[in-house]
Amino acid sequence: MRFDIITIFPEMFTGIFSGGVVKRALDREVVRIAVHDLRDFTTDKHRQVDDRPFGGLEGMVLKPEPIFRAVEAVREDAGGKVYLLSPQGRTLDAGLARELASERQVILICGRYEGVDERVVEHLVDGEISIGDYVLSGGELAAAVVVDAAARFIPGVVGKEGSVRNDSFAGGILDCPQYTRPREFRGLKVPSVLFSGDHKRIERWRHKKALEKTARQRPDLVGPGALSPEDRELLEESKNERTKE
Ligand code: 4FV
């Protein structure tokens, strides 16, 4: 799978993918990431990529020509999907990340200034992606988030596939609490069930804790109909336990 990132600040990406699972995936060529300088797709001596907005608004807007040329140059074939990072986009979540990971090529356009000429949105991209309802100074950080989140769904990127399966949101709920040594820290003990060796009991405890945390911190994820009857029961059970405490 290949990501192509189009930006006026290619240097911002030197460090981002130089560690962790994405770096390992790059080394093993499970995924390829190419970063392209938008200015390389200008034709004037000033390598102009932006201009003043028509209609007298403040700020500057990225011009359409360099963006169209860049996408047409890097798109391997018609199968390459093109996305603009923008606050107007579909909010990134595990579902969208998994979808992107199934593409052969994903081209990400990083906006800057007030944004890009609307003809890019209307006539070039397959869609817009937002990483959240706030305004960034550029799309670069958002592009890095999209690449990192999607890459984890590419087989072979995350060593133990199991950990992707157990990731938050993979089962529609948040992840279970994790503990490591020391068994006691400043009097704070690791729950003894984790030393019981009873894997079924441990798995049930973990799932219950994940449900509890989700109900507490993301009630939107455990709304009516969102949980299986078993999970609903497990959640009720934990509620009763806590009321007894
Ligand atoms: C953004 C977001 C975002 C808008 C104007 C870049 C900025 C500037 N991208 N999710 N939120 N982009 O704020 O993806 O061009």
Coordinates of N, CA and C and ligand atoms in Angstrom, one line a residue:
M1 N 0.9 -1.2 0.0 CA 0.0 0.0 0.0 C 0.9 1.2 0.0
R2 N 0.5 2.3 -0.7 CA 1.3 3.5 -0.8 C 0.5 4.7 -0.5
F3 N 1.2 5.6 0.3 CA 0.7 6.9 0.6 C 1.5 7.9 -0.1
D4 N 0.9 8.9 -0.7 CA 1.6 10.0 -1.3 C 1.0 11.3 -0.6
I5 N 1.9 12.1 -0.1 CA 1.5 13.3 0.7 C 2.0 14.5 -0.1
I6 N 1.1 15.4 -0.4 CA 1.4 16.7 -1.2 C 1.4 17.8 -0.2
T7 N 2.5 18.6 -0.1 CA 2.6 19.6 0.9 C 3.6 20.7 0.5
I8 N 3.4 21.9 1.1 CA 4.4 22.9 0.8 C 5.5 22.9 1.9
F9 N 5.4 22.0 2.9 CA 6.4 21.8 3.9 C 6.8 20.3 4.0
P10 N 7.4 19.8 3.0 CA 7.8 18.4 3.0 C 8.8 18.0 4.2
E11 N 9.5 19.0 4.6 CA 10.5 18.7 5.7 C 9.8 18.4 7.0
M12 N 8.5 18.7 7.1 CA 7.8 18.4 8.4 C 7.6 16.9 8.5
F13 N 7.8 16.1 7.5 CA 7.6 14.6 7.6 C 8.9 13.8 7.8
T14 N 10.0 14.5 7.8 CA 11.3 13.8 8.0 C 11.2 13.0 9.3
G15 N 10.9 13.6 10.4 CA 11.0 12.9 11.7 C 9.8 12.0 11.9
I16 N 8.6 12.4 11.5 CA 7.4 11.7 11.9 C 7.4 10.2 11.7
F17 N 7.9 9.7 10.6 CA 7.8 8.3 10.4 C 9.2 7.6 10.6
S18 N 10.0 8.2 11.5 CA 11.3 7.7 11.7 C 11.4 6.8 12.9
G19 N 10.2 6.4 13.4 CA 10.3 5.4 14.6 C 9.0 4.6 14.6
G20 N 9.0 3.6 15.5 CA 7.8 2.8 15.7 C 7.3 1.9 14.6
V21 N 6.0 1.5 14.7 CA 5.5 0.5 13.7 C 5.6 1.0 12.3
V22 N 5.3 2.3 12.1 CA 5.3 2.8 10.7 C 6.7 2.7 10.1
K23 N 7.7 3.1 10.9 CA 9.1 3.0 10.5 C 9.4 1.5 10.1
R24 N 9.0 0.6 11.0 CA 9.3 -0.8 10.7 C 8.6 -1.3 9.4
A25 N 7.4 -0.8 9.3 CA 6.6 -1.2 8.1 C 7.3 -0.6 6.8
L26 N 7.9 0.6 6.9 CA 8.6 1.2 5.8 C 9.8 0.3 5.5
D27 N 10.5 0.0 6.5 CA 11.8 -0.8 6.3 C 11.4 -2.2 5.7
R28 N 10.3 -2.7 6.1 CA 9.9 -4.0 5.5 C 9.1 -3.9 4.2
E29 N 9.0 -2.6 3.8 CA 8.2 -2.3 2.5 C 6.8 -2.9 2.5
V30 N 6.2 -2.9 3.7 CA 4.8 -3.3 3.7 C 4.0 -2.1 3.3
V31 N 4.5 -0.9 3.6 CA 3.9 0.3 3.2 C 4.9 1.3 2.6
R32 N 4.5 2.1 1.6 CA 5.4 3.1 1.1 C 4.8 4.5 1.3
I33 N 5.7 5.4 1.7 CA 5.2 6.8 1.9 C 6.1 7.7 1.1
A34 N 5.5 8.5 0.2 CA 6.3 9.4 -0.6 C 5.7 10.8 -0.3
V35 N 6.6 11.8 0.0 CA 6.2 13.1 0.3 C 6.7 14.0 -0.9
H36 N 5.7 14.8 -1.4 CA 6.0 15.7 -2.6 C 5.8 17.1 -2.2
D37 N 6.8 18.0 -2.7 CA 6.8 19.4 -2.5 C 5.9 20.0 -3.6
L38 N 4.8 20.6 -3.1 CA 3.8 21.2 -4.1 C 4.5 22.2 -5.0
R39 N 5.6 22.9 -4.5 CA 6.2 23.9 -5.4 C 6.9 23.3 -6.6
D40 N 7.2 22.0 -6.5 CA 7.8 21.3 -7.6 C 6.8 21.2 -8.8
F41 N 5.6 21.5 -8.5 CA 4.5 21.4 -9.6 C 4.0 22.8 -10.0
T42 N 4.9 23.8 -9.8 CA 4.6 25.1 -10.3 C 5.4 25.3 -11.5
T43 N 5.0 26.3 -12.3 CA 5.7 26.5 -13.6 C 6.4 27.9 -13.7
D44 N 6.1 28.8 -12.6 CA 6.6 30.2 -12.7 C 7.9 30.2 -11.9
K45 N 8.7 31.2 -12.1 CA 10.0 31.3 -11.5 C 9.9 31.5 -10.0
H46 N 8.7 32.1 -9.5 CA 8.5 32.3 -8.1 C 8.0 31.1 -7.4
R47 N 7.7 30.0 -8.2 CA 7.2 28.8 -7.6 C 6.0 29.1 -6.7
Q48 N 5.0 29.9 -7.3 CA 3.9 30.4 -6.5 C 2.8 29.3 -6.3
V49 N 2.5 29.1 -5.1 CA 1.4 28.0 -4.8 C 0.1 28.6 -4.3
D50 N 0.2 29.9 -3.9 CA -1.0 30.5 -3.3 C -1.3 31.9 -3.9
D51 N -2.5 32.4 -3.7 CA -2.8 33.7 -4.2 C -4.0 34.3 -3.4
R52 N -4.3 35.5 -3.6 CA -5.3 36.2 -2.8 C -6.7 35.6 -3.2
P53 N -7.6 35.5 -2.2 CA -9.0 35.0 -2.5 C -9.8 36.0 -3.3
F54 N -10.6 35.6 -4.3 CA -11.5 36.4 -5.0 C -12.6 36.9 -3.9
G55 N -13.2 38.0 -4.1 CA -14.3 38.5 -3.3 C -13.8 39.1 -2.0
G56 N -12.4 39.4 -2.0 CA -11.9 40.2 -0.9 C -11.9 39.7 0.5
L57 N -11.8 38.3 0.6 CA -11.6 37.8 2.0 C -10.2 37.9 2.5
E58 N -9.9 37.7 3.8 CA -8.5 37.8 4.3 C -7.7 36.6 3.9
G59 N -6.4 36.7 4.1 CA -5.5 35.5 4.0 C -5.3 35.1 2.5
M60 N -4.7 33.9 2.3 CA -4.4 33.4 1.0 C -5.0 32.1 0.8
V61 N -5.1 31.7 -0.5 CA -5.7 30.4 -0.8 C -4.7 29.6 -1.7
L62 N -4.6 28.3 -1.5 CA -3.7 27.5 -2.4 C -4.4 27.4 -3.8
K63 N -3.5 27.7 -4.8 CA -4.0 27.7 -6.2 C -4.3 26.3 -6.7
P64 N -5.3 26.2 -7.7 CA -5.6 24.8 -8.2 C -4.5 24.2 -9.1
E65 N -3.9 24.9 -10.0 CA -3.0 24.3 -11.0 C -1.9 23.4 -10.4
P66 N -1.1 23.9 -9.4 CA 0.0 23.0 -8.9 C -0.6 21.7 -8.2
I67 N -1.8 21.9 -7.6 CA -2.4 20.7 -6.9 C -2.8 19.7 -7.9
F68 N -3.5 20.2 -9.0 CA -4.0 19.2 -10.1 C -2.8 18.5 -10.7
R69 N -1.7 19.3 -11.0 CA -0.5 18.7 -11.6 C 0.1 17.7 -10.7
A70 N 0.2 18.0 -9.4 CA 0.9 17.1 -8.5 C 0.1 15.8 -8.4
V71 N -1.2 15.9 -8.2 CA -2.0 14.6 -8.1 C -1.9 13.8 -9.4
E72 N -2.0 14.5 -10.6 CA -1.9 13.8 -11.8 C -0.5 13.1 -12.0
A73 N 0.5 13.8 -11.5 CA 1.8 13.2 -11.6 C 2.1 12.0 -10.7
V74 N 1.5 12.1 -9.5 CA 1.8 11.0 -8.5 C 0.8 9.8 -8.6
R75 N -0.4 10.1 -9.1 CA -1.4 9.0 -9.1 C -0.9 7.9 -10.0
E76 N -0.7 6.7 -9.5 CA -0.2 5.5 -10.2 C -1.2 5.1 -11.3
D77 N -2.4 5.0 -10.9 CA -3.5 4.7 -11.9 C -4.8 5.2 -11.3
A78 N -5.9 4.9 -12.1 CA -7.2 5.5 -11.7 C -7.6 5.0 -10.3
G79 N -6.9 3.9 -9.8 CA -7.3 3.3 -8.5 C -6.8 4.2 -7.4
G80 N -5.9 5.1 -7.6 CA -5.4 5.9 -6.5 C -6.5 6.9 -6.0
K81 N -6.8 6.8 -4.7 CA -7.8 7.6 -4.0 C -7.1 8.9 -3.6
V82 N -7.8 10.0 -3.8 CA -7.3 11.4 -3.5 C -8.1 12.0 -2.4
Y83 N -7.5 12.5 -1.3 CA -8.2 13.1 -0.2 C -7.6 14.4 0.2
L84 N -8.4 15.4 0.5 CA -7.9 16.7 1.0 C -8.2 16.6 2.5
L85 N -7.2 17.0 3.3 CA -7.3 17.1 4.8 C -8.0 18.5 5.0
S86 N -9.1 18.5 5.6 CA -9.8 19.8 5.9 C -10.8 19.6 7.0
P87 N -11.1 20.7 7.7 CA -12.1 20.6 8.8 C -13.5 20.3 8.3
Q88 N -13.7 20.5 7.0 CA -15.0 20.2 6.4 C -15.2 18.7 6.1
G89 N -14.1 17.9 6.3 CA -14.1 16.5 5.9 C -14.9 15.6 6.8
R90 N -14.9 14.3 6.4 CA -15.5 13.2 7.2 C -14.5 13.0 8.3
T91 N -15.0 12.9 9.5 CA -14.1 12.8 10.7 C -13.4 11.4 10.7
L92 N -12.1 11.4 10.8 CA -11.4 10.2 10.8 C -11.8 9.3 12.0
D93 N -12.1 8.0 11.8 CA -12.3 7.1 12.9 C -11.7 5.7 12.5
A94 N -11.9 4.7 13.3 CA -11.2 3.4 13.0 C -11.8 2.8 11.7
G95 N -13.1 3.1 11.5 CA -13.7 2.6 10.3 C -13.1 3.2 9.0
L96 N -13.0 4.5 9.0 CA -12.4 5.1 7.8 C -10.9 4.7 7.7
A97 N -10.2 4.6 8.8 CA -8.8 4.2 8.8 C -8.7 2.8 8.1
R98 N -9.6 1.9 8.5 CA -9.5 0.6 8.0 C -9.8 0.6 6.5
E99 N -10.8 1.4 6.1 CA -11.1 1.6 4.6 C -9.9 2.0 3.8
L100 N -9.2 3.1 4.4 CA -8.1 3.6 3.6 C -7.0 2.5 3.5
A101 N -6.9 1.7 4.5 CA -5.8 0.7 4.5 C -6.0 -0.4 3.4
S102 N -7.3 -0.4 2.9 CA -7.6 -1.4 1.9 C -7.3 -0.9 0.5
E103 N -7.0 0.4 0.4 CA -6.7 1.0 -1.0 C -5.2 0.6 -1.4
R104 N -5.0 0.6 -2.7 CA -3.6 0.4 -3.2 C -2.8 1.7 -3.0
Q105 N -3.4 2.9 -3.3 CA -2.7 4.1 -3.2 C -3.7 5.2 -2.6
V106 N -3.2 5.9 -1.6 CA -4.0 7.0 -1.1 C -3.1 8.3 -1.2
I107 N -3.6 9.3 -1.9 CA -2.9 10.6 -2.0 C -3.6 11.6 -1.1
L108 N -2.8 12.2 -0.2 CA -3.3 13.2 0.8 C -2.8 14.6 0.4
I109 N -3.7 15.5 0.3 CA -3.4 16.9 0.0 C -3.4 17.7 1.3
C110 N -2.3 18.3 1.6 CA -2.3 19.1 2.9 C -2.6 20.6 2.5
G111 N -3.7 21.1 3.1 CA -4.0 22.5 2.9 C -3.1 23.4 3.8
R112 N -3.1 24.7 3.4 CA -2.4 25.7 4.2 C -3.1 27.0 4.0
Y113 N -2.8 28.0 4.8 CA -3.5 29.3 4.7 C -5.0 29.1 4.9
E114 N -5.8 29.8 4.2 CA -7.3 29.7 4.4 C -7.8 28.4 3.8
G115 N -7.0 27.7 3.1 CA -7.5 26.5 2.4 C -7.1 26.4 1.0
V116 N -7.8 25.5 0.2 CA -7.5 25.4 -1.2 C -8.6 25.8 -2.1
D117 N -8.3 26.2 -3.3 CA -9.3 26.6 -4.3 C -10.4 25.5 -4.4
E118 N -11.7 25.9 -4.3 CA -12.8 24.9 -4.2 C -12.9 24.0 -5.4
R119 N -12.2 24.3 -6.6 CA -12.3 23.5 -7.7 C -11.5 22.2 -7.5
V120 N -10.6 22.2 -6.5 CA -9.8 21.0 -6.1 C -10.8 20.1 -5.4
V121 N -11.7 20.6 -4.6 CA -12.7 19.8 -3.8 C -13.7 19.3 -4.8
E122 N -14.2 20.1 -5.7 CA -15.3 19.8 -6.6 C -14.9 18.8 -7.7
H123 N -13.6 19.0 -8.2 CA -13.3 18.3 -9.4 C -12.0 17.4 -9.3
L124 N -11.4 17.3 -8.2 CA -10.2 16.5 -8.1 C -10.2 15.4 -7.1
V125 N -10.7 15.7 -5.9 CA -10.6 14.8 -4.8 C -11.8 13.8 -4.7
D126 N -11.5 12.6 -4.1 CA -12.5 11.6 -3.8 C -13.3 11.9 -2.6
G127 N -12.6 12.8 -1.7 CA -13.3 13.2 -0.5 C -12.4 14.1 0.4
E128 N -13.0 14.5 1.5 CA -12.2 15.3 2.4 C -12.2 14.6 3.8
I129 N -11.1 14.6 4.5 CA -10.9 14.0 5.8 C -10.6 15.0 6.8
S130 N -11.3 15.0 8.0 CA -10.9 15.8 9.1 C -10.5 15.0 10.3
I131 N -9.5 15.5 11.0 CA -9.1 14.7 12.2 C -9.8 15.3 13.5
G132 N -10.6 16.3 13.3 CA -11.4 16.8 14.4 C -11.9 18.3 14.2
D133 N -12.9 18.6 15.0 CA -13.5 19.9 14.8 C -12.7 21.1 15.5
Y134 N -11.6 21.4 14.9 CA -10.8 22.5 15.3 C -10.0 22.9 14.1
V135 N -9.4 24.1 14.0 CA -8.6 24.5 12.8 C -7.1 24.4 13.1
L136 N -6.4 23.7 12.2 CA -5.0 23.6 12.3 C -4.3 24.6 11.4
S137 N -3.0 24.9 11.5 CA -2.4 25.8 10.7 C -2.1 25.2 9.3
G138 N -2.2 23.9 9.2 CA -2.0 23.2 8.0 C -2.5 21.8 8.1
G139 N -2.6 21.1 6.9 CA -3.1 19.7 6.9 C -2.0 18.7 7.2
E140 N -0.7 19.1 7.4 CA 0.4 18.1 7.5 C 0.2 17.2 8.7
L141 N -0.1 17.8 9.9 CA -0.2 16.9 11.1 C -1.4 16.0 10.9
A142 N -2.4 16.5 10.3 CA -3.6 15.6 10.0 C -3.2 14.5 9.1
A143 N -2.4 14.7 8.1 CA -2.0 13.7 7.1 C -1.2 12.6 7.8
A144 N -0.4 13.1 8.8 CA 0.5 12.1 9.5 C -0.4 11.2 10.4
V145 N -1.5 11.8 11.0 CA -2.4 11.0 11.8 C -3.1 10.0 11.0
V146 N -3.6 10.4 9.8 CA -4.3 9.5 8.9 C -3.4 8.3 8.5
V147 N -2.1 8.6 8.1 CA -1.2 7.6 7.7 C -0.9 6.6 8.9
D148 N -0.7 7.1 10.1 CA -0.4 6.3 11.2 C -1.6 5.4 11.6
A149 N -2.8 6.0 11.6 CA -4.0 5.2 12.0 C -4.3 4.2 10.9
A150 N -4.2 4.5 9.6 CA -4.5 3.6 8.6 C -3.5 2.5 8.5
A151 N -2.2 2.8 8.6 CA -1.1 1.9 8.5 C -1.3 0.7 9.4
R152 N -1.8 0.9 10.6 CA -2.0 -0.1 11.6 C -2.9 -1.2 11.1
F153 N -3.8 -0.9 10.1 CA -4.7 -1.9 9.6 C -4.1 -2.7 8.4
I154 N -2.9 -2.3 8.0 CA -2.3 -3.0 6.9 C -1.6 -4.3 7.5
P155 N -2.1 -5.5 7.0 CA -1.5 -6.7 7.5 C 0.1 -6.7 7.5
G156 N 0.6 -7.0 8.6 CA 2.1 -7.1 8.7 C 2.7 -5.8 9.3
V157 N 1.9 -4.7 9.5 CA 2.5 -3.5 10.0 C 2.6 -3.6 11.5
V158 N 1.5 -4.0 12.2 CA 1.6 -4.1 13.6 C 2.0 -5.6 13.9
G159 N 3.1 -5.8 14.5 CA 3.6 -7.2 14.7 C 2.5 -8.2 15.0
K160 N 2.0 -8.1 16.2 CA 0.9 -9.1 16.6 C -0.4 -8.5 16.2
E161 N -1.0 -9.2 15.2 CA -2.3 -8.7 14.7 C -3.3 -8.5 15.9
G162 N -3.0 -9.4 16.9 CA -4.0 -9.4 18.0 C -4.1 -8.0 18.6
S163 N -3.0 -7.3 18.7 CA -3.1 -6.0 19.4 C -3.9 -5.1 18.6
V164 N -4.0 -5.2 17.3 CA -4.9 -4.3 16.5 C -6.3 -4.7 16.8
R165 N -6.5 -6.0 16.9 CA -7.9 -6.5 17.1 C -8.4 -6.0 18.5
N166 N -7.4 -5.9 19.5 CA -7.8 -5.5 20.8 C -7.8 -4.0 21.0
D167 N -7.4 -3.3 19.9 CA -7.2 -1.8 20.0 C -8.6 -1.2 20.4
S168 N -8.5 0.0 21.0 CA -9.7 0.7 21.3 C -10.5 0.8 19.9
F169 N -11.8 0.8 20.1 CA -12.7 1.0 18.9 C -12.7 -0.2 18.0
A170 N -11.7 -1.1 18.1 CA -11.8 -2.3 17.2 C -13.1 -3.0 17.4
G171 N -13.4 -3.2 18.7 CA -14.7 -3.9 19.0 C -15.8 -2.9 19.3
G172 N -15.5 -1.6 18.9 CA -16.6 -0.6 19.1 C -16.5 0.0 20.5
I173 N -15.7 -0.6 21.4 CA -15.5 0.0 22.8 C -14.1 0.4 23.0
L174 N -13.8 1.0 24.1 CA -12.5 1.5 24.5 C -11.6 0.3 24.9
D175 N -10.3 0.4 25.0 CA -9.4 -0.7 25.3 C -9.5 -1.0 26.8
C176 N -9.1 -2.2 27.3 CA -9.2 -2.5 28.7 C -8.0 -1.9 29.4
P177 N -8.0 -1.7 30.7 CA -6.8 -1.2 31.4 C -5.6 -2.1 31.3
Q178 N -4.4 -1.5 31.2 CA -3.2 -2.4 31.0 C -2.3 -2.1 32.3
Y179 N -1.6 -3.2 32.7 CA -0.7 -3.1 33.8 C 0.6 -3.8 33.5
T180 N 1.7 -3.3 34.1 CA 3.0 -4.0 33.9 C 3.7 -4.0 35.2
R181 N 4.9 -4.5 35.3 CA 5.7 -4.5 36.6 C 6.0 -3.0 37.0
P182 N 6.1 -2.6 38.3 CA 6.0 -3.5 39.4 C 4.6 -3.9 39.8
R183 N 4.5 -5.0 40.5 CA 3.2 -5.5 40.9 C 2.6 -4.5 41.9
E184 N 3.4 -3.8 42.7 CA 2.9 -2.8 43.6 C 3.8 -1.5 43.5
F185 N 3.1 -0.4 43.3 CA 3.9 0.9 43.1 C 3.3 1.9 44.0
R186 N 4.1 2.4 45.0 CA 3.6 3.4 46.0 C 2.3 2.9 46.6
G187 N 2.3 1.6 46.9 CA 1.1 1.0 47.5 C -0.1 0.7 46.6
L188 N 0.1 1.1 45.3 CA -0.9 0.8 44.3 C -0.7 -0.5 43.7
K189 N -1.7 -1.4 44.0 CA -1.5 -2.8 43.5 C -2.1 -3.1 42.2
V190 N -1.5 -4.0 41.4 CA -2.1 -4.5 40.2 C -3.2 -5.4 40.5
P191 N -4.4 -5.3 39.9 CA -5.6 -6.2 40.2 C -5.1 -7.7 40.3
S192 N -5.4 -8.4 41.4 CA -4.9 -9.8 41.5 C -5.5 -10.7 40.5
V193 N -6.6 -10.4 39.9 CA -7.2 -11.3 38.9 C -6.2 -11.6 37.8
L194 N -5.3 -10.6 37.5 CA -4.3 -10.8 36.4 C -3.2 -11.8 36.7
F195 N -3.2 -12.2 38.0 CA -2.2 -13.2 38.4 C -2.8 -14.5 38.7
S196 N -4.1 -14.6 38.3 CA -4.9 -15.9 38.7 C -4.5 -17.0 37.7
G197 N -4.0 -16.7 36.5 CA -3.7 -17.7 35.6 C -5.0 -18.3 34.9
D198 N -6.1 -17.8 35.4 CA -7.4 -18.3 34.8 C -7.7 -17.4 33.6
H199 N -7.3 -17.8 32.4 CA -7.4 -16.8 31.3 C -8.8 -16.5 30.9
K200 N -9.8 -17.4 31.1 CA -11.2 -17.0 30.8 C -11.6 -15.9 31.8
R201 N -11.3 -16.1 33.1 CA -11.7 -15.1 34.1 C -11.0 -13.8 33.8
I202 N -9.7 -13.8 33.3 CA -9.0 -12.6 33.0 C -9.6 -11.9 31.8
E203 N -9.9 -12.7 30.8 CA -10.5 -12.1 29.6 C -11.8 -11.5 30.0
R204 N -12.7 -12.1 30.8 CA -14.0 -11.6 31.2 C -13.8 -10.3 32.0
W205 N -12.8 -10.3 32.9 CA -12.5 -9.1 33.7 C -12.1 -7.9 32.8
R206 N -11.2 -8.2 31.9 CA -10.7 -7.2 31.0 C -11.9 -6.6 30.2
H207 N -12.8 -7.5 29.7 CA -13.9 -7.0 28.9 C -14.8 -6.1 29.7
K208 N -15.0 -6.6 30.9 CA -15.9 -5.8 31.8 C -15.3 -4.4 32.1
K209 N -14.0 -4.4 32.4 CA -13.4 -3.1 32.6 C -13.4 -2.2 31.4
A210 N -13.3 -2.8 30.2 CA -13.4 -2.0 29.0 C -14.8 -1.4 28.8
L211 N -15.8 -2.2 29.1 CA -17.1 -1.7 29.1 C -17.4 -0.6 30.1
E212 N -16.9 -0.8 31.3 CA -17.1 0.2 32.3 C -16.4 1.5 31.9
K213 N -15.2 1.4 31.4 CA -14.5 2.7 31.0 C -15.2 3.3 29.9
T214 N -15.7 2.5 28.9 CA -16.5 3.1 27.8 C -17.7 3.8 28.2
A215 N -18.5 3.1 29.1 CA -19.7 3.7 29.6 C -19.4 5.0 30.3
R216 N -18.3 5.1 31.0 CA -17.9 6.3 31.8 C -17.4 7.4 30.9
Q217 N -16.5 7.0 30.0 CA -15.8 8.1 29.2 C -16.4 8.3 27.8
R218 N -17.1 7.3 27.2 CA -17.7 7.4 25.9 C -19.1 6.8 25.9
P219 N -20.0 7.4 26.6 CA -21.3 6.8 26.7 C -22.0 6.7 25.3
D220 N -21.5 7.6 24.3 CA -22.0 7.5 23.0 C -21.7 6.2 22.3
L221 N -20.7 5.5 22.8 CA -20.4 4.2 22.1 C -21.1 3.0 22.7
V222 N -21.8 3.3 23.8 CA -22.6 2.1 24.4 C -24.1 2.5 24.5
G223 N -24.5 3.3 23.6 CA -25.9 3.7 23.6 C -26.8 2.5 23.4
P224 N -28.2 2.7 23.5 CA -29.1 1.6 23.3 C -28.9 0.9 21.9
G225 N -28.8 -0.4 22.0 CA -28.6 -1.2 20.8 C -27.2 -1.3 20.4
A226 N -26.3 -0.6 21.1 CA -24.9 -0.7 20.7 C -24.2 -1.9 21.2
L227 N -24.7 -2.4 22.4 CA -24.1 -3.5 23.0 C -24.9 -4.8 22.8
S228 N -24.1 -6.0 22.8 CA -24.8 -7.3 22.8 C -25.5 -7.5 24.2
P229 N -26.5 -8.4 24.2 CA -27.2 -8.6 25.5 C -26.1 -9.1 26.6
E230 N -25.1 -9.9 26.1 CA -24.1 -10.3 27.1 C -23.4 -9.1 27.7
D231 N -23.0 -8.2 26.8 CA -22.2 -7.0 27.2 C -23.1 -6.1 28.1
R232 N -24.3 -6.0 27.7 CA -25.3 -5.2 28.5 C -25.3 -5.7 29.9
E233 N -25.4 -7.0 30.0 CA -25.5 -7.7 31.3 C -24.3 -7.5 32.1
L234 N -23.1 -7.6 31.4 CA -21.8 -7.5 32.1 C -21.7 -6.1 32.7
L235 N -22.2 -5.1 31.9 CA -22.2 -3.7 32.4 C -23.1 -3.5 33.6
E236 N -24.3 -4.1 33.5 CA -25.2 -4.0 34.7 C -24.6 -4.6 35.9
E237 N -23.9 -5.8 35.7 CA -23.3 -6.5 36.8 C -22.3 -5.6 37.4
S238 N -21.4 -5.0 36.6 CA -20.4 -4.1 37.2 C -21.0 -2.9 37.9
K239 N -22.1 -2.4 37.4 CA -22.8 -1.3 38.0 C -23.3 -1.7 39.4
N240 N -23.9 -2.9 39.4 CA -24.4 -3.4 40.8 C -23.2 -3.6 41.7
E241 N -22.1 -4.1 41.2 CA -21.0 -4.3 42.1 C -20.6 -3.0 42.7
R242 N -20.5 -2.0 41.8 CA -20.0 -0.7 42.3 C -21.0 -0.1 43.3
T243 N -22.3 -0.3 43.1 CA -23.3 0.3 44.0 C -23.1 -0.4 45.4
K244 N -22.7 -1.7 45.3 CA -22.6 -2.5 46.6 C -21.4 -1.9 47.4
E245 N -20.3 -1.5 46.6 CA -19.0 -1.1 47.2 C -19.3 0.1 48.2
Ligands
4FV1 C1 -7.7 20.1 9.4 C2 -8.5 19.4 10.3 C3 -7.5 21.5 9.4 C4 -7.7 24.3 7.7 C5 -7.0 25.5 7.1 C6 -5.4 23.8 7.3 C7 -6.5 23.5 8.2 C8 -5.6 25.2 6.8 N1 -7.3 19.2 8.5 N2 -8.5 18.1 9.9 N3 -9.1 19.8 11.4 N4 -6.9 22.1 8.3 O1 -7.8 22.2 10.4 O2 -7.8 18.0 8.8 O3 -5.4 25.2 5.5

